[in-house]
PDB file of C-alpha atoms in Angstrom:
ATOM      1  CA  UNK Z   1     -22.609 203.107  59.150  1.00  0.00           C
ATOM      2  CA  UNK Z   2     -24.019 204.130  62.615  1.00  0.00           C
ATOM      3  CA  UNK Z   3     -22.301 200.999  64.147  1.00  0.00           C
ATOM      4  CA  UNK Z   4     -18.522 202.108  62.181  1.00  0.00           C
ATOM      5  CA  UNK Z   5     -19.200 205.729  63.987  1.00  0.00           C
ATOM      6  CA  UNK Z   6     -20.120 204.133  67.716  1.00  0.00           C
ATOM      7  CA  UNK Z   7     -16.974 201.852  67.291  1.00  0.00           C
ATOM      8  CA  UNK Z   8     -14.963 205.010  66.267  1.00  0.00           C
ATOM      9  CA  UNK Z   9     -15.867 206.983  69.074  1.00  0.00           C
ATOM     10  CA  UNK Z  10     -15.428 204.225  71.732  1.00  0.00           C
ATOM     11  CA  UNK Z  11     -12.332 203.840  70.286  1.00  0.00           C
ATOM     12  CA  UNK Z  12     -11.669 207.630  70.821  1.00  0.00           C
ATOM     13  CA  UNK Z  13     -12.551 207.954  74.520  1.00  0.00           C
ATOM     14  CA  UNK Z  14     -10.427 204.504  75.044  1.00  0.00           C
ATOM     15  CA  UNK Z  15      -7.520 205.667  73.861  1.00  0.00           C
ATOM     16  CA  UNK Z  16      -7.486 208.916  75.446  1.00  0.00           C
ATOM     17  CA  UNK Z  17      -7.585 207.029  78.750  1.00  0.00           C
ATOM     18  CA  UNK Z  18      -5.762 203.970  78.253  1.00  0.00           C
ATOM     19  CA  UNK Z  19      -2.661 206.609  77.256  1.00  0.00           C
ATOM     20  CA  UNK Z  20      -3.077 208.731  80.429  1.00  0.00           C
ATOM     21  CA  UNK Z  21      -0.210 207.565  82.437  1.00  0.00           C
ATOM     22  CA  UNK Z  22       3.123 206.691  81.356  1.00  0.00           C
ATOM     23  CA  UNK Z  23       5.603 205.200  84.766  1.00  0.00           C
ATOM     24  CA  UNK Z  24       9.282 205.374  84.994  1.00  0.00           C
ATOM     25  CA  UNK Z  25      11.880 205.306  87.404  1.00  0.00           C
ATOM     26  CA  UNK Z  26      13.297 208.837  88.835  1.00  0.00           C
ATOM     27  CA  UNK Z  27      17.653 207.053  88.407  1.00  0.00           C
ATOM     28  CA  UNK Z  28      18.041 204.158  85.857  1.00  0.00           C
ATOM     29  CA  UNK Z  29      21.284 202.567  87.621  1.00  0.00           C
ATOM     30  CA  UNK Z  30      23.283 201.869  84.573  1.00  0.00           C
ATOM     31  CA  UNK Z  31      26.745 200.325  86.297  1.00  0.00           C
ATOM     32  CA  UNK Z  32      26.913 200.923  90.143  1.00  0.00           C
ATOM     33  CA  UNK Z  33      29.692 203.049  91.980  1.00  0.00           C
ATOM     34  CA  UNK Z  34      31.706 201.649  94.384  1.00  0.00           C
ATOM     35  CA  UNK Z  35      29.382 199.635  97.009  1.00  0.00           C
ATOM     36  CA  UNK Z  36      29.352 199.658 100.764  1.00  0.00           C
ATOM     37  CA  UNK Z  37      27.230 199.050 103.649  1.00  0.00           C
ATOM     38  CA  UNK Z  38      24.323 200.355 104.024  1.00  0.00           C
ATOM     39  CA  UNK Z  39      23.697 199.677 107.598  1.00  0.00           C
ATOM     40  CA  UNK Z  40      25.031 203.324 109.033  1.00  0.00           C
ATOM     41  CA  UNK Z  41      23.256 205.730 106.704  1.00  0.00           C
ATOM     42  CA  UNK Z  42      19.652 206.906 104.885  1.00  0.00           C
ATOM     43  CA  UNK Z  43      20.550 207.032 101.196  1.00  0.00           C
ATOM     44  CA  UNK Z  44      19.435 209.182  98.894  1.00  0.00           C
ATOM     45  CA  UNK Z  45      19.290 212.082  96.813  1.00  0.00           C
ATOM     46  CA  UNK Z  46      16.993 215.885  96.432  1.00  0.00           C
ATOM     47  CA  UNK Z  47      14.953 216.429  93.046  1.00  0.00           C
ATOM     48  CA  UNK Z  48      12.187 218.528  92.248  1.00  0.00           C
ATOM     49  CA  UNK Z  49       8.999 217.412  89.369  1.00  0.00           C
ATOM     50  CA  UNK Z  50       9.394 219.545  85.953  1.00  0.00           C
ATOM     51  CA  UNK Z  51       5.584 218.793  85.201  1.00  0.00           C
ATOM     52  CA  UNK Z  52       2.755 216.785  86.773  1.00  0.00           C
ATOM     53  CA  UNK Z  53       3.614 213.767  88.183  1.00  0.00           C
ATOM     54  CA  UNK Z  54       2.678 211.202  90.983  1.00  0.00           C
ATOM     55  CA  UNK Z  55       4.537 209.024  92.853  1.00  0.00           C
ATOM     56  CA  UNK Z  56       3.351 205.544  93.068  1.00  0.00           C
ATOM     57  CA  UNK Z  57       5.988 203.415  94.185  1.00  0.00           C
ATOM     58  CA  UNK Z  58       9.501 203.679  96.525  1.00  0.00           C
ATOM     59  CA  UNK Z  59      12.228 201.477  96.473  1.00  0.00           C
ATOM     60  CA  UNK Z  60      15.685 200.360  97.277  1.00  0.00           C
ATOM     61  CA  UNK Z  61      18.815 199.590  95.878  1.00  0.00           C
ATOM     62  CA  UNK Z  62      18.978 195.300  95.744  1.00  0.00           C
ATOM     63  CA  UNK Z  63      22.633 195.147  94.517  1.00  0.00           C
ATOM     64  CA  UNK Z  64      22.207 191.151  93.101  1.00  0.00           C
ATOM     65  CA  UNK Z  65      18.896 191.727  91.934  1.00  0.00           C
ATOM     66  CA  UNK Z  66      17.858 188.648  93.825  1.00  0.00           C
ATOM     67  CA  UNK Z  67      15.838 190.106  96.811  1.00  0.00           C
ATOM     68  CA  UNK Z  68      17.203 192.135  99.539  1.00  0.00           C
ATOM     69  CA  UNK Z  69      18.949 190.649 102.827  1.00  0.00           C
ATOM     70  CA  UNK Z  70      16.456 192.571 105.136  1.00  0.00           C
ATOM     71  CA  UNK Z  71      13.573 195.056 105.154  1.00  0.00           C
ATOM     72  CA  UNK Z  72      14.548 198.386 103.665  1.00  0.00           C
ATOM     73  CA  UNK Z  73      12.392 201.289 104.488  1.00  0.00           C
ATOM     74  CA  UNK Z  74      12.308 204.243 102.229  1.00  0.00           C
ATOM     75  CA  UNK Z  75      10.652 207.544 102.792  1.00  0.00           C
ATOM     76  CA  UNK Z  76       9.679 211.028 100.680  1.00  0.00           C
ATOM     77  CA  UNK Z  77      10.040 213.887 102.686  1.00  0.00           C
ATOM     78  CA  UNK Z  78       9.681 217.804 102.325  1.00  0.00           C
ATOM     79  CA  UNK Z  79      13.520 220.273 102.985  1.00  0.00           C
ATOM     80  CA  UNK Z  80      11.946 220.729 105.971  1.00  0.00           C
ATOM     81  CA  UNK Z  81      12.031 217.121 107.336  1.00  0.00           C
ATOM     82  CA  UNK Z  82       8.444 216.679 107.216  1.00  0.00           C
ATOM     83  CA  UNK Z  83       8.133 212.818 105.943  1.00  0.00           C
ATOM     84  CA  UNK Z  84       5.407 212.897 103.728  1.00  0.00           C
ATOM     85  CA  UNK Z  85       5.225 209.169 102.657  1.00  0.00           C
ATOM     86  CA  UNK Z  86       7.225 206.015 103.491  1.00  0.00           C
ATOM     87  CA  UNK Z  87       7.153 202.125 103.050  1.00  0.00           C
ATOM     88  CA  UNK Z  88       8.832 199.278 104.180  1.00  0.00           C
ATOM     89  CA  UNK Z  89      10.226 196.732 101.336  1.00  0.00           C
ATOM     90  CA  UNK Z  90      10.469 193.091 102.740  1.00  0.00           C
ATOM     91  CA  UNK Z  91      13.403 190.793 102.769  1.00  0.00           C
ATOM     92  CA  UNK Z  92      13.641 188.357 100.380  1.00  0.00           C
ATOM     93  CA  UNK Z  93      11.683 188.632  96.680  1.00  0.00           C
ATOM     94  CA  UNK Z  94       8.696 189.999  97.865  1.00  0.00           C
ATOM     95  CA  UNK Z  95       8.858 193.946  96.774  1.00  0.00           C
ATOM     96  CA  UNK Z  96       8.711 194.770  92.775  1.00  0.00           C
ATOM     97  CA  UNK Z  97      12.419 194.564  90.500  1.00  0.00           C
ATOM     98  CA  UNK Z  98      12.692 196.930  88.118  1.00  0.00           C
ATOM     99  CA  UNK Z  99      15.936 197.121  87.166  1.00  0.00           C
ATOM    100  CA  UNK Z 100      18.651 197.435  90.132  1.00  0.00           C
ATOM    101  CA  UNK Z 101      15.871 198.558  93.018  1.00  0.00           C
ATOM    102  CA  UNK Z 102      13.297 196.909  94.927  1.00  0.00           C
ATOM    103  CA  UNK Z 103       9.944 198.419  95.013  1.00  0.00           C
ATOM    104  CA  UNK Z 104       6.762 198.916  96.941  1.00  0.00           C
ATOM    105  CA  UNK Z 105       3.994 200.493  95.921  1.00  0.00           C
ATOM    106  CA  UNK Z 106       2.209 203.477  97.991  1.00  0.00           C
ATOM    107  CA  UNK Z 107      -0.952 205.424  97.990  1.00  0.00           C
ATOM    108  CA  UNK Z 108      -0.184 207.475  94.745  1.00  0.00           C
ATOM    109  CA  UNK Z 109       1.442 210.620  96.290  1.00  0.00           C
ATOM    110  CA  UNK Z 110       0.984 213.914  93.686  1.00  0.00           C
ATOM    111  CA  UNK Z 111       4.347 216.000  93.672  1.00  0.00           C
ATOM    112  CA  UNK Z 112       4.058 219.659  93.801  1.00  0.00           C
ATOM    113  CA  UNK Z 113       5.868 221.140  90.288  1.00  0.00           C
ATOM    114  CA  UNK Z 114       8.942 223.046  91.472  1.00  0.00           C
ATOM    115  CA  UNK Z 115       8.881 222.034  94.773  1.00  0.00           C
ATOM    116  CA  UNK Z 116      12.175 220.373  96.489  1.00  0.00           C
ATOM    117  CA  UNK Z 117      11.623 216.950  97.728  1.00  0.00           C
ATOM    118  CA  UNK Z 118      14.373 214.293  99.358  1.00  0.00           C
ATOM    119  CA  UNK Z 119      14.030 210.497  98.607  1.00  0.00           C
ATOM    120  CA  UNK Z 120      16.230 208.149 101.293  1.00  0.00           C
ATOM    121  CA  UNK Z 121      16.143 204.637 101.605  1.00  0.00           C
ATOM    122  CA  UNK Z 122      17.635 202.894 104.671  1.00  0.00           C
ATOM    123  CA  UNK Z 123      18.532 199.209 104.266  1.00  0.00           C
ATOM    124  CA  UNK Z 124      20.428 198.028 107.115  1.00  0.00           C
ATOM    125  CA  UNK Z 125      21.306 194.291 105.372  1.00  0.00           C
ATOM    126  CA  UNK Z 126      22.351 195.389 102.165  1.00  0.00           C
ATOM    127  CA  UNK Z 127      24.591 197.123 100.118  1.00  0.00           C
ATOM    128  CA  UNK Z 128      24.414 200.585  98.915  1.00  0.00           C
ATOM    129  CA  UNK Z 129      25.765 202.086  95.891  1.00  0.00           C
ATOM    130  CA  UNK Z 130      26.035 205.829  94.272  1.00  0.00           C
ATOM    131  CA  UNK Z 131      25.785 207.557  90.622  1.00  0.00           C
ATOM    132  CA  UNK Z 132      28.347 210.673  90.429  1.00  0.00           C
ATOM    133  CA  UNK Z 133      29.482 211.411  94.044  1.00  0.00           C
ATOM    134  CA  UNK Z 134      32.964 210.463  92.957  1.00  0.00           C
ATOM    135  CA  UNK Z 135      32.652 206.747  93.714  1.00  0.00           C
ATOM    136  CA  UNK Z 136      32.255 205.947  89.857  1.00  0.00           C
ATOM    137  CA  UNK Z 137      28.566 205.143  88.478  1.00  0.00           C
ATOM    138  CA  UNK Z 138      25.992 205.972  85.641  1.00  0.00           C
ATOM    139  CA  UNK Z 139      23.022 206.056  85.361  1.00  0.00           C
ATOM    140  CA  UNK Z 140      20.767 207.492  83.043  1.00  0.00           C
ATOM    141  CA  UNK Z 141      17.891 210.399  84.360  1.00  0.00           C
ATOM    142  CA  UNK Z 142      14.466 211.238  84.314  1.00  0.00           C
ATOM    143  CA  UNK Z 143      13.654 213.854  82.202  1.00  0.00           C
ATOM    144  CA  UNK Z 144      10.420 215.133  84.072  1.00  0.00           C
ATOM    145  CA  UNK Z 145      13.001 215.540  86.911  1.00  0.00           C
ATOM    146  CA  UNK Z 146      15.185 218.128  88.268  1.00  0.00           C
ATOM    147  CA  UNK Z 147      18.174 216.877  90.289  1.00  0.00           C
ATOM    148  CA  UNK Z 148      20.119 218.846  93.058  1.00  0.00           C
ATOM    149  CA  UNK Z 149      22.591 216.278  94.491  1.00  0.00           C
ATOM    150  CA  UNK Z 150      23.312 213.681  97.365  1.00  0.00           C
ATOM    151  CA  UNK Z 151      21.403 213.577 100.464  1.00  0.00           C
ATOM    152  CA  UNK Z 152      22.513 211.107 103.561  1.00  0.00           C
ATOM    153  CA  UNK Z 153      21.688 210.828 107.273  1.00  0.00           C
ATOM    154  CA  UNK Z 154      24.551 211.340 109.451  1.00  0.00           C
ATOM    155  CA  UNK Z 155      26.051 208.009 111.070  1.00  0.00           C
ATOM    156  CA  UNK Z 156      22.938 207.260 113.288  1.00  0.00           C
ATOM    157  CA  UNK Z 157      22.119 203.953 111.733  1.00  0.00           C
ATOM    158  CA  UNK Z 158      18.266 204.213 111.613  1.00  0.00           C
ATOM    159  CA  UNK Z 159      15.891 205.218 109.127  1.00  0.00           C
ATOM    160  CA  UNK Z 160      15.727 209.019 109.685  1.00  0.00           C
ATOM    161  CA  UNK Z 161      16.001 211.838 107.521  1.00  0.00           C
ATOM    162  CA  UNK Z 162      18.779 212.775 104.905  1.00  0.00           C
ATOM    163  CA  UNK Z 163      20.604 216.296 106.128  1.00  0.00           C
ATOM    164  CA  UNK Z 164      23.573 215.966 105.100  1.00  0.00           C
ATOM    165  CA  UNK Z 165      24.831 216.696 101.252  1.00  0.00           C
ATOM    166  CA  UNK Z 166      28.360 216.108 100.219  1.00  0.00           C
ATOM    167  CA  UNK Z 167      27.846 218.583  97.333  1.00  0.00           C
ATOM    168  CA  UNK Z 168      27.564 216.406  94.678  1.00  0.00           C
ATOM    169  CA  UNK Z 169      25.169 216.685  91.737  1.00  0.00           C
ATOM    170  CA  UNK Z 170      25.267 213.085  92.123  1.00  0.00           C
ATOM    171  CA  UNK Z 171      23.035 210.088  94.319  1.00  0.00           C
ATOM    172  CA  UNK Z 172      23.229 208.022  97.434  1.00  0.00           C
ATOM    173  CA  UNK Z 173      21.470 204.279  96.440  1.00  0.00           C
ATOM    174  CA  UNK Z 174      20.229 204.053  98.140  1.00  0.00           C
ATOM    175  CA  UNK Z 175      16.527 205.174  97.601  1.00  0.00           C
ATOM    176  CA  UNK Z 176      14.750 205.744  94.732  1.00  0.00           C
ATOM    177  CA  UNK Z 177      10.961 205.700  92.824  1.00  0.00           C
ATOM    178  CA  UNK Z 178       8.682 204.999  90.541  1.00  0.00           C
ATOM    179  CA  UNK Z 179       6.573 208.392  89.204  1.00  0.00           C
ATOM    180  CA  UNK Z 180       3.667 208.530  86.225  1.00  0.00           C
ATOM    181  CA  UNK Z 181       3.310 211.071  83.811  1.00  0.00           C
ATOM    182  CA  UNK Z 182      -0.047 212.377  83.826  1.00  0.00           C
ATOM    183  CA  UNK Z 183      -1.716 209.769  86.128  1.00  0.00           C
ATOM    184  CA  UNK Z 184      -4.329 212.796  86.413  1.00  0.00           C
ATOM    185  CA  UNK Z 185      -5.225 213.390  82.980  1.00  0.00           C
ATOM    186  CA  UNK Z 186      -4.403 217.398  81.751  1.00  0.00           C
ATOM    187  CA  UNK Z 187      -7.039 219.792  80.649  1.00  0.00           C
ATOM    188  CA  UNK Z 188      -6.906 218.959  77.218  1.00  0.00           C
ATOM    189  CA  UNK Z 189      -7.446 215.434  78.107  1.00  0.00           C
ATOM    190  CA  UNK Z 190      -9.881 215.634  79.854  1.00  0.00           C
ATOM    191  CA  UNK Z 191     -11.862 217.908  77.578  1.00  0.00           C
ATOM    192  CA  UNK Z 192     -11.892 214.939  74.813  1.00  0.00           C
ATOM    193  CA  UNK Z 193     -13.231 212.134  76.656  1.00  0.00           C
ATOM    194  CA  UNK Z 194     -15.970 214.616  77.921  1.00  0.00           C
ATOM    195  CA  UNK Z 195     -16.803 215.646  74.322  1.00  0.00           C
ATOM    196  CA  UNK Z 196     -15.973 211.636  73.338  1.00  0.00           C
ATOM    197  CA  UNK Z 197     -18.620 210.616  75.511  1.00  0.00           C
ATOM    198  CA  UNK Z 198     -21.056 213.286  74.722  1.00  0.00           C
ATOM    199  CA  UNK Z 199     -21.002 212.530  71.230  1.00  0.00           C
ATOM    200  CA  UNK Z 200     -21.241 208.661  71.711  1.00  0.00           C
ATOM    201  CA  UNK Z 201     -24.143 209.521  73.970  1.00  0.00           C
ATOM    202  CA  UNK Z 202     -25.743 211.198  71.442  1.00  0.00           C
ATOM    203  CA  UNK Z 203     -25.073 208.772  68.821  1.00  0.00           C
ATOM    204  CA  UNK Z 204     -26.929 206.034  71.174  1.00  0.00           C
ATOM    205  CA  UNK Z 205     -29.695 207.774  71.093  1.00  0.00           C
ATOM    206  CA  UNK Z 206     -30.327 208.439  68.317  1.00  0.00           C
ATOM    207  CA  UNK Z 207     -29.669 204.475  66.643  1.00  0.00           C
ATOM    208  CA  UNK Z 208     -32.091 201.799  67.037  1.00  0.00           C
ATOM    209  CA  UNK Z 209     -31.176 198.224  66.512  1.00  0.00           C
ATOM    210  CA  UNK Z 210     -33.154 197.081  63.318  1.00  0.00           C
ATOM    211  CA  UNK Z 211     -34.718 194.398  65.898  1.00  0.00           C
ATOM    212  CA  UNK Z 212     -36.472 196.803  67.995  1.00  0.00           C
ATOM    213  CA  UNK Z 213     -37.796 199.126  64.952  1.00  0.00           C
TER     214      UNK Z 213
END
């Protein structure tokens, strides 16, 4: 009986943690708008995190889904132009597909609820696409994400930061990322595995294998 209740609890505390984080991407690319160079423009689009959530990987748009041209590099940054985090995807295979887009991971980077943030990807030897700037496109949306429309660089042809905004509630792809709900586990959470592994503490204590009885 002791050994059933040990099992159960383990069980418990496993669960609670295994279950902790859940990843998706911020745009599922569904069909692509109309495509075009990439070489003159950082690509992207402004969003905001309805609830806790970290980002752990940026990517960009690989239009054949069999590796990109050239390296890519993608950046997070603040409305302010601060660039918070950034990565460069390499040519060829060697990022992450998921999907249309190419990823690399990051140090996990926690994303302030409410707060506006602009994702832009830069990938001078590949095609970019769009989702609802008028170009055509769908894609289907995040729901732990708030979306405020397109965000480019203007004409300068380097990886810089997205000012400009055509007004859209749409996306430049472009850029995009990989978040996880709850990498952090919430209160509650948290609060269970502590009592989990009280009680399984506990419980060791006070069973002795029959062999050393």
């Amino acid at each position: 009986m002791m050994k059933r209740t040990l099992k159960t609890l383990a069980a418990t505390v496993l669960l609670v943690s295994s279950t902790a984080a859940s990843a998706s991407s911020a745009i599922g690319l569904v069909t692509p708008g109309t495509l075009y160079s990439g070489a003159q423009y950082t690509l992207g689009f402004e969003f905001s995190a309805l609830n806790n959530q970290v980002v752990t990987s940026l990517g960009a748009y690989d239009e054949g889904k069999d590796g990109l041209a050239g390296r890519a590099f993608v950046g997070l940054w603040d409305t302010a132009g601060n660039l918070l985090t950034s990565v460069t995807v390499g040519a060829g295979t060697s990022g992450t597909l998921d999907e249309t887009f190419r990823y690399a991971a990051i140090t996990p980077f926690a994303l302030t609820v409410g707060k506006h943030y602009i994702v832009g990807a830069f990938e001078p030897g590949d095609n970019a696409t769009s989702w609802a700037t008028g170009q055509g496109g769908t894609a289907a949306l995040n729901p732990n994400l708030n979306y405020y429309g397109d965000r480019y660089s203007n004409f300068d042809s380097a990886f810089s930061f997205p000012t400009v905004t055509d007004g859209t509630n749409g996306a430049w792809l472009g850029g995009n990322f990989i978040i996880e709900s709850g990498a952090v586990p919430e209160p509650a959470s948290w609060a269970l595995m502590v009592i989990g592994f009280g009680a399984l503490g506990v419980a060791m204590r006070s069973w002795r294998s029959p062999a050393y009885r």
